[in-house]
mmCIF file of C-alpha atoms in Angstrom:
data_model
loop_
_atom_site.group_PDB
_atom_site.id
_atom_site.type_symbol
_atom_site.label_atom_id
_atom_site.label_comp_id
_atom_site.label_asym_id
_atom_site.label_seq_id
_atom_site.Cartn_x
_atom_site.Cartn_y
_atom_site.Cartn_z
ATOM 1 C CA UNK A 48 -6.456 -15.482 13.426
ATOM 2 C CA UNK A 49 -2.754 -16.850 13.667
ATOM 3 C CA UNK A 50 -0.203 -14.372 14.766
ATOM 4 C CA UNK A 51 1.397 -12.530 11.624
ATOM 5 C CA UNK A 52 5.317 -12.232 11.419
ATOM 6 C CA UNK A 53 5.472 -9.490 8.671
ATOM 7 C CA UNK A 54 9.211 -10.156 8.212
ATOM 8 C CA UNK A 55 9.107 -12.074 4.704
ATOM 9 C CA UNK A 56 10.347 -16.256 5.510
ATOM 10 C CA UNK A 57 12.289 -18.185 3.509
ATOM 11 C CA UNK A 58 9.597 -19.536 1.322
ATOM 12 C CA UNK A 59 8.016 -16.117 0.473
ATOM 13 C CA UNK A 60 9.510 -16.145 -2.650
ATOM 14 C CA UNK A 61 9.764 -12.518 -2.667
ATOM 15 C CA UNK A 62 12.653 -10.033 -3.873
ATOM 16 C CA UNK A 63 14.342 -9.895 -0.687
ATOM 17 C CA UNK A 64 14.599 -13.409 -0.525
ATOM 18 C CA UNK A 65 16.006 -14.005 -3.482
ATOM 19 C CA UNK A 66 18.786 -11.442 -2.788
ATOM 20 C CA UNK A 67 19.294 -13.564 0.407
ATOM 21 C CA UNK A 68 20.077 -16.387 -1.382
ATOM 22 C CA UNK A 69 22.522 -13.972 -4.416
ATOM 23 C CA UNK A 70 26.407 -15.209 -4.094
ATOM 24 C CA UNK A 71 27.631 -11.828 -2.237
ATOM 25 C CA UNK A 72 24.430 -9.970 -1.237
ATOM 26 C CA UNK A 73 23.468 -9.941 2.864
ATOM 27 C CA UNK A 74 20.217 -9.078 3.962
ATOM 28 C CA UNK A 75 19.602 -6.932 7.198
ATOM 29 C CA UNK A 76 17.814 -10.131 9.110
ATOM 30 C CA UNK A 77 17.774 -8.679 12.210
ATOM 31 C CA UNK A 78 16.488 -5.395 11.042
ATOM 32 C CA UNK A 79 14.708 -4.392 8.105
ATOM 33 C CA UNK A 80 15.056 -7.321 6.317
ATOM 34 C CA UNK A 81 16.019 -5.612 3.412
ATOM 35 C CA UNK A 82 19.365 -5.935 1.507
ATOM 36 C CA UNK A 83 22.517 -4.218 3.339
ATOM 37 C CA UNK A 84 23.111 -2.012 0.871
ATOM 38 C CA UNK A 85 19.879 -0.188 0.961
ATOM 39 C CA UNK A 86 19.506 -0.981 4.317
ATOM 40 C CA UNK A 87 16.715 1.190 6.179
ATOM 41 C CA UNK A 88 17.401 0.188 9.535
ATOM 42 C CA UNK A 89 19.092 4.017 10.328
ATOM 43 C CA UNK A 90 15.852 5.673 9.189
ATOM 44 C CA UNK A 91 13.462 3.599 11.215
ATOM 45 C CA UNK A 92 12.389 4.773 14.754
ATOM 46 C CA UNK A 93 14.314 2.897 17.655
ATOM 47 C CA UNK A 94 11.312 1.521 18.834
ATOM 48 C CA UNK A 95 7.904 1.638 17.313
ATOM 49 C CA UNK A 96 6.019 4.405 17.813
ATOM 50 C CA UNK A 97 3.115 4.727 20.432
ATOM 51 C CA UNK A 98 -0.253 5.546 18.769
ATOM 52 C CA UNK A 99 -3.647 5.634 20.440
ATOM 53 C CA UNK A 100 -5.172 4.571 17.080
ATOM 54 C CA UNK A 101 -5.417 0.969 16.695
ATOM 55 C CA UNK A 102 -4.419 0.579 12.969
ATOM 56 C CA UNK A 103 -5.437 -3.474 11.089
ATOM 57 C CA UNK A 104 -4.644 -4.048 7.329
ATOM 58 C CA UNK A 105 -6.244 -6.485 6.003
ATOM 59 C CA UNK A 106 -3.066 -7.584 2.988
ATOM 60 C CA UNK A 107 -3.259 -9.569 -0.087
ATOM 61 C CA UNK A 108 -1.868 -12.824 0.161
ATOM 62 C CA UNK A 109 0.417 -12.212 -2.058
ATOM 63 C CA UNK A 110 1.338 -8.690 -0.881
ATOM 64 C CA UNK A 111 4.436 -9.776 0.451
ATOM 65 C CA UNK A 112 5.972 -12.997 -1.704
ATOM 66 C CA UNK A 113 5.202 -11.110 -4.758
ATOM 67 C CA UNK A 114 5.637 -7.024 -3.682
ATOM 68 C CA UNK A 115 9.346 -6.519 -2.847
ATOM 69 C CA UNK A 116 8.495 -3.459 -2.520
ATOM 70 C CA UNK A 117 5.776 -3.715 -0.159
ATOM 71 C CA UNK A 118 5.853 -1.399 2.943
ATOM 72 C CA UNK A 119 4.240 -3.370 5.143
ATOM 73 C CA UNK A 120 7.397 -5.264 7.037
ATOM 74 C CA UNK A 121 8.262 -1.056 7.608
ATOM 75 C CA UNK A 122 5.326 -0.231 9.213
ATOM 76 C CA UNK A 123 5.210 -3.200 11.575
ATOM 77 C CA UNK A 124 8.753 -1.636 12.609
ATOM 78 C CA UNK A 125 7.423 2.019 12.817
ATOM 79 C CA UNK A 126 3.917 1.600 14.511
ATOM 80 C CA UNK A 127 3.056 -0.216 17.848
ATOM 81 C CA UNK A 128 -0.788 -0.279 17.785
ATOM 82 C CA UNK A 129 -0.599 -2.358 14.720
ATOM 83 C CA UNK A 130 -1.821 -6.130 13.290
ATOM 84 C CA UNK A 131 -0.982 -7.157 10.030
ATOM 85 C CA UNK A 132 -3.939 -9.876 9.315
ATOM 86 C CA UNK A 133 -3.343 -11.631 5.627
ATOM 87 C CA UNK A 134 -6.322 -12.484 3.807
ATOM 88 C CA UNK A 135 -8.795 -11.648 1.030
ATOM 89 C CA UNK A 136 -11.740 -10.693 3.224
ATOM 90 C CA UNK A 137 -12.151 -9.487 6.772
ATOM 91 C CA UNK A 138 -13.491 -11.492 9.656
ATOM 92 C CA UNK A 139 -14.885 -10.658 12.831
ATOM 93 C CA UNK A 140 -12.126 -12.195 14.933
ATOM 94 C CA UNK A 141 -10.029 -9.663 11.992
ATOM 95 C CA UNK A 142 -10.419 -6.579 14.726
ATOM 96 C CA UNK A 143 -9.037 -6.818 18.198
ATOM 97 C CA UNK A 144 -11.050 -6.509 21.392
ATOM 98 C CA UNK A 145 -11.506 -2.774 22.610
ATOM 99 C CA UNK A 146 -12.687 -1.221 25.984
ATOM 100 C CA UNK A 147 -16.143 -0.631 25.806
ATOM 101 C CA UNK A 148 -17.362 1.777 24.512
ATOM 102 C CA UNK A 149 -15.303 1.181 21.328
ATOM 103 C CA UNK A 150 -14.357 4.188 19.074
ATOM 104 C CA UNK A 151 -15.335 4.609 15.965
ATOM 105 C CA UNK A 152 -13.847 2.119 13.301
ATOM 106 C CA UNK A 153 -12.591 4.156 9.980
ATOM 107 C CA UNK A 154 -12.151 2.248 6.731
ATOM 108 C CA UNK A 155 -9.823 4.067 4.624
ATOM 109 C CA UNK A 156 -10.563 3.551 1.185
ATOM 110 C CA UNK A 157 -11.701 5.579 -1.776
ATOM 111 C CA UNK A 158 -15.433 3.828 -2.324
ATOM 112 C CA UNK A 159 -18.336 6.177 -3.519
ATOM 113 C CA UNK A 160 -19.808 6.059 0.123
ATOM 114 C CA UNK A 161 -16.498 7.530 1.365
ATOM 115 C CA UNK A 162 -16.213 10.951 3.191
ATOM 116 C CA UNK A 163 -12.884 13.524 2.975
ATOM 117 C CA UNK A 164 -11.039 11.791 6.408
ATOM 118 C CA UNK A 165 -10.096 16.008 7.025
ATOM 119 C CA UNK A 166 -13.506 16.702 6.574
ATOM 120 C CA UNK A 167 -14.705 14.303 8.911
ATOM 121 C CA UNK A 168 -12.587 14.885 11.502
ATOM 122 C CA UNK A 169 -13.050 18.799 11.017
ATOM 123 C CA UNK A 170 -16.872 17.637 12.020
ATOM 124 C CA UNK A 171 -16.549 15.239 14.559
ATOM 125 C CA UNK A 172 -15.709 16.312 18.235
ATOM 126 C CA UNK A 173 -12.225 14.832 19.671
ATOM 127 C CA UNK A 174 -14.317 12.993 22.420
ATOM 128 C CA UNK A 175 -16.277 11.424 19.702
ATOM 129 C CA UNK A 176 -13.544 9.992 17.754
ATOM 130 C CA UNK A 177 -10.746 9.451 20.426
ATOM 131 C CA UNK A 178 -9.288 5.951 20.130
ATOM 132 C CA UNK A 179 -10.382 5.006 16.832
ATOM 133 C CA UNK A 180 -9.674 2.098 14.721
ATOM 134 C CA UNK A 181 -8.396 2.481 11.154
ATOM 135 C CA UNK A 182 -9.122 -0.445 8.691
ATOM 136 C CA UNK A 183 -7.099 -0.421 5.737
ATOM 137 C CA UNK A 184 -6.769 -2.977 2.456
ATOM 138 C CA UNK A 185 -3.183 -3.824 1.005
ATOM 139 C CA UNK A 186 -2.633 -5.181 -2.408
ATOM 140 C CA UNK A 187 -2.987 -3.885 -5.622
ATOM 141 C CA UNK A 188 -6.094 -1.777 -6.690
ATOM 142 C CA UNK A 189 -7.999 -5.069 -8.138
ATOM 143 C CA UNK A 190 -7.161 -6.972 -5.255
ATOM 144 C CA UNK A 191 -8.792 -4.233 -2.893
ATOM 145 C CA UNK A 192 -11.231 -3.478 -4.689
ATOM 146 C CA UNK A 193 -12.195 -7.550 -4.596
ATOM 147 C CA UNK A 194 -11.476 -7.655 -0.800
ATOM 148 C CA UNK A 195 -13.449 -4.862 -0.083
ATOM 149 C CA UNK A 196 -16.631 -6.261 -2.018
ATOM 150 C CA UNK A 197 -16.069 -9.519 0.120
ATOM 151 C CA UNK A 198 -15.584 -7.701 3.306
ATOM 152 C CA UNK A 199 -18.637 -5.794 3.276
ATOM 153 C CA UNK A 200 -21.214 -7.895 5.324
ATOM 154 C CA UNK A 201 -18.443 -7.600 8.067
ATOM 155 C CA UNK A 202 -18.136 -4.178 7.369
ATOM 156 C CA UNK A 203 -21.820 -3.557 7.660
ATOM 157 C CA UNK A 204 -21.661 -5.430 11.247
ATOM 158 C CA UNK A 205 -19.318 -3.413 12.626
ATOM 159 C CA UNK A 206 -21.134 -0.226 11.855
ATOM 160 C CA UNK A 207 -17.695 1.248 10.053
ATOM 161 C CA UNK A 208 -17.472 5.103 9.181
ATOM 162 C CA UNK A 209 -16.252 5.117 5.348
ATOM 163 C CA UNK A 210 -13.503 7.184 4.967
ATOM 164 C CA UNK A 211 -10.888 8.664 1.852
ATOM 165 C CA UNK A 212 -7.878 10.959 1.423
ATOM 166 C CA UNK A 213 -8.757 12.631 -1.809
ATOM 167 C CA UNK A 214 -7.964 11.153 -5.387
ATOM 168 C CA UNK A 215 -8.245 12.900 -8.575
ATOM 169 C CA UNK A 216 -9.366 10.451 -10.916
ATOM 170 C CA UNK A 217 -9.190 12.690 -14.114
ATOM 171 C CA UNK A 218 -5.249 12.931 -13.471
ATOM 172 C CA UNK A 219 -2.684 10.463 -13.753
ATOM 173 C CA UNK A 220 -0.518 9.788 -10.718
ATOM 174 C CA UNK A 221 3.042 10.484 -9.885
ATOM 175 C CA UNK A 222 5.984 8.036 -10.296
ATOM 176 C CA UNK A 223 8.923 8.112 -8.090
ATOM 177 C CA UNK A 224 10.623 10.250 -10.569
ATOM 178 C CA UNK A 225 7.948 13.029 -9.849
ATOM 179 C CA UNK A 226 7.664 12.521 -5.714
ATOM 180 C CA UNK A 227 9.824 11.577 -3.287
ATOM 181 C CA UNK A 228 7.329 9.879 -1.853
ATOM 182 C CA UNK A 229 6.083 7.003 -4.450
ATOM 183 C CA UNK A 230 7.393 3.700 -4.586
ATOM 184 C CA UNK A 231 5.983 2.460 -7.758
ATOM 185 C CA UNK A 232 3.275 4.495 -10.463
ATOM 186 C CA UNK A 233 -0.102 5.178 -9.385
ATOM 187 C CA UNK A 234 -3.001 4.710 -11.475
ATOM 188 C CA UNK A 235 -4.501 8.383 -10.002
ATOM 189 C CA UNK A 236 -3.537 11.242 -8.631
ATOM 190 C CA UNK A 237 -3.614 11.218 -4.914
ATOM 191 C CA UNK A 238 -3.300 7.116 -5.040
ATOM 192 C CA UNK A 239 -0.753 6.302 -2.275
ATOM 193 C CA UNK A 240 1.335 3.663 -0.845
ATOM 194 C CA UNK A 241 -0.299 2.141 2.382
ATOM 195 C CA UNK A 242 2.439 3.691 4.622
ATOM 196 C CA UNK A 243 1.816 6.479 3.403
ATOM 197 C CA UNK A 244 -1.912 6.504 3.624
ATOM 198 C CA UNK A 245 -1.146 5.363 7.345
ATOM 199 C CA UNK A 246 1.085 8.593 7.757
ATOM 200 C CA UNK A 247 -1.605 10.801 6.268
ATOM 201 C CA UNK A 248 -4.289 9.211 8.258
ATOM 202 C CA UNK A 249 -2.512 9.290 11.839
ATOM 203 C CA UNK A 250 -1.643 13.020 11.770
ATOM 204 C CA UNK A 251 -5.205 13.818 11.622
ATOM 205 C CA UNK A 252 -6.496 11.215 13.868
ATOM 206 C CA UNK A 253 -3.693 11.537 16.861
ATOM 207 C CA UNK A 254 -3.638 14.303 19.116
ATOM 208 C CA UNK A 255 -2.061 17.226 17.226
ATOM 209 C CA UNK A 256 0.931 17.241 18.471
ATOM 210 C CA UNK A 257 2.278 12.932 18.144
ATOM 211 C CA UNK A 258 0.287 13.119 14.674
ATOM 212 C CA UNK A 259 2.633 15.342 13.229
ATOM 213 C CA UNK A 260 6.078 13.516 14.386
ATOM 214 C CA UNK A 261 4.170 10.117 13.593
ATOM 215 C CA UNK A 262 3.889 11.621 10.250
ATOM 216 C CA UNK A 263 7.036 12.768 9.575
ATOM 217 C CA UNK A 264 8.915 9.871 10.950
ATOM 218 C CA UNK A 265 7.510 7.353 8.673
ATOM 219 C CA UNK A 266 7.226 9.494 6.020
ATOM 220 C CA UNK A 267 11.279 10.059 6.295
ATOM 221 C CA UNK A 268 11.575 6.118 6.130
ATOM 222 C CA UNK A 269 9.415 6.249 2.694
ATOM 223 C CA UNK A 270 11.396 8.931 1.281
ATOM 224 C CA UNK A 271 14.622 7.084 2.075
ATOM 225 C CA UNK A 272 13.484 3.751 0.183
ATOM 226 C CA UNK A 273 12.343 5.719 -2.620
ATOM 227 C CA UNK A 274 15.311 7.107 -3.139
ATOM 228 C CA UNK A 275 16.965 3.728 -3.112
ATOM 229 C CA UNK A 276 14.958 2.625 -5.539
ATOM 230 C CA UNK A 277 15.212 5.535 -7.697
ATOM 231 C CA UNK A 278 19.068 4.923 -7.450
ATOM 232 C CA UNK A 279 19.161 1.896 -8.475
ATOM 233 C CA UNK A 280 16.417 2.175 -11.599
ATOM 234 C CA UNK A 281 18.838 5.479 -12.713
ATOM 235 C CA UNK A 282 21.329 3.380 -13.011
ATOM 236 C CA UNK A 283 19.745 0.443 -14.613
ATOM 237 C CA UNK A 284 19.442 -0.150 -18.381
ATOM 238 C CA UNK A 285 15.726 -0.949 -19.470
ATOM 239 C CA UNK A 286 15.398 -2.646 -22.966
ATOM 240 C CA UNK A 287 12.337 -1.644 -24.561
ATOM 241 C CA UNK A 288 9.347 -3.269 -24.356
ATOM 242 C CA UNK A 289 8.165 -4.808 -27.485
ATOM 243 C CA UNK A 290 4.299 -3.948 -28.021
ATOM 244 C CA UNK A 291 2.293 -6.576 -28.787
ATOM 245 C CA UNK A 292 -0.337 -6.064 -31.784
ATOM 246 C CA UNK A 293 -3.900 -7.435 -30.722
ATOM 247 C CA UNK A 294 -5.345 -10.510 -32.819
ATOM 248 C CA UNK A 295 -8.030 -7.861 -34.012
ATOM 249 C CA UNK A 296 -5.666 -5.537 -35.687
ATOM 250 C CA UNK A 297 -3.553 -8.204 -37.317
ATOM 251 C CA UNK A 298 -6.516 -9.917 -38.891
ATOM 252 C CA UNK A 299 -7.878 -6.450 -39.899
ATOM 253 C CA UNK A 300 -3.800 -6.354 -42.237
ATOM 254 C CA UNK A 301 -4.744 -9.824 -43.163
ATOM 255 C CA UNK A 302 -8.297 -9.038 -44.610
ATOM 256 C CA UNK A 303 -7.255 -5.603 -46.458
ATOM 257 C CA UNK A 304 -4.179 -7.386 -47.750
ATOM 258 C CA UNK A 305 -6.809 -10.020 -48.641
ATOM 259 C CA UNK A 306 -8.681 -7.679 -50.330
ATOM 260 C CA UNK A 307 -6.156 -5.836 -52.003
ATOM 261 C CA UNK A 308 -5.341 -8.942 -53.674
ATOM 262 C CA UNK A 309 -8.731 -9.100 -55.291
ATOM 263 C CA UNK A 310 -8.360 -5.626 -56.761
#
């Protein structure tokens, strides 16, 4: 697998780009890559942050040229033990090597099979789950869910422990109006960006004490491009959305209008 720059080139075609290339906008290059304005650069740690878990997310293709707000290109700056490997189904070369024995290898995502990653980790001695490797999927919930589906035969090779932070599917999720922690609306309650999945994940899988100030340090740079983006979208006049009737409904007028006319 080629090596992954997960700063967005020229020919992404994504948002940050395309500010780039906007008469009297300049883009952090050597930072976050992100405009200067909402620059993110004096959130981010000064150098990324040592984890023993090995953490690979498998991303969309198109998580990055078409997800400005992806947080990806922050948590390559944030974590150390990290790949970023683009593509819509894991491979075997997909995880790194490990010292034998290997750790157990978590996928984080919500499938039926999954257990409560507290829970887990509430059962499974330290010893047995030191050095672990957490699998994640980025891209929108379709696009997981396809990856996933694709991914299993390497998923069943590796022998991976299914794993979930809990989601209340009878509830709506939160917009970034309602937490400081959501980029854009979730489908469910509990449904999180991948950073801060990440975030959630490490404090329970690190030793106590670097879980919780891995947490909280890149959960303060979420919080701080939230509230950029809230900013900005207070500020910004939305037209309304016109609602487009379904073909059903308008021939359904067209056959009682029909009808009436026979009366």
């Amino acid at each position: 697998m080629d090596a992954f720059d997960p700063v967005p080139s020229d020919d992404d075609g994504d948002g940050a780009t395309a500010a780039a290339s906007s008469p009297g906008r300049s883009i952090c290059h050597a930072g976050c890559g992100r405009p200067s304005r909402v620059c993110l650069c004096p959130y981010l740690p000064p150098s990324p942050l040592p984890i023993s878990t090995t953490v690979v997310i498998l991303h969309h293709p198109h998580a990055l040229r078409r997800n400005p707000l992806s947080t990806l290109p922050l948590l390559a700056r944030s974590l150390s033990n990290l790949r970023l490997v683009p593509g819509r189904r894991l491979l075997p070369s997909s995880i790194p090597p490990a010292p034998t024995p290997r750790g157990p290898v978590l996928l984080l995502y919500p499938s039926p099979a999954a257990s409560d990653l507290t829970s887990w980790c509430r059962s499974t001695p330290r010893p047995a789950r030191a050095a672990p490797t957490l699998l994640l999927l980025d891209g929108t919930w379709k696009q997981a869910k396809e990856m996933h589906a694709a991914s299993l035969p390497v998923l069943t090779s590796l022998g991976i422990v299914p794993v979930a932070l809990p989601v209340d599917g009878s509830a709506d999720g939160d917009s970034m109006f309602e937490s400081d922690l959501v980029v854009r609306k979730e489908p469910r309650k509990g449904c999180v960006s991948t950073m801060e999945a990440v975030a959630r994940a490490l404090r329970l899988l690190e030793p106590e004490e670097n879980g919780a100030v891995v947490e909280e340090a890149m959960l303060g740079v979420l919080r701080a491009m939230v509230a950029f983006q809230t900013e900005h979208l207070q500020h910004r006049t939305v037209k309304p959305r016109v609602k487009m009737r379904k073909k059903k409904e308008l021939r359904r007028e067209e056959e009682m209008q029909s009808n009436a006319g026979l009366i």
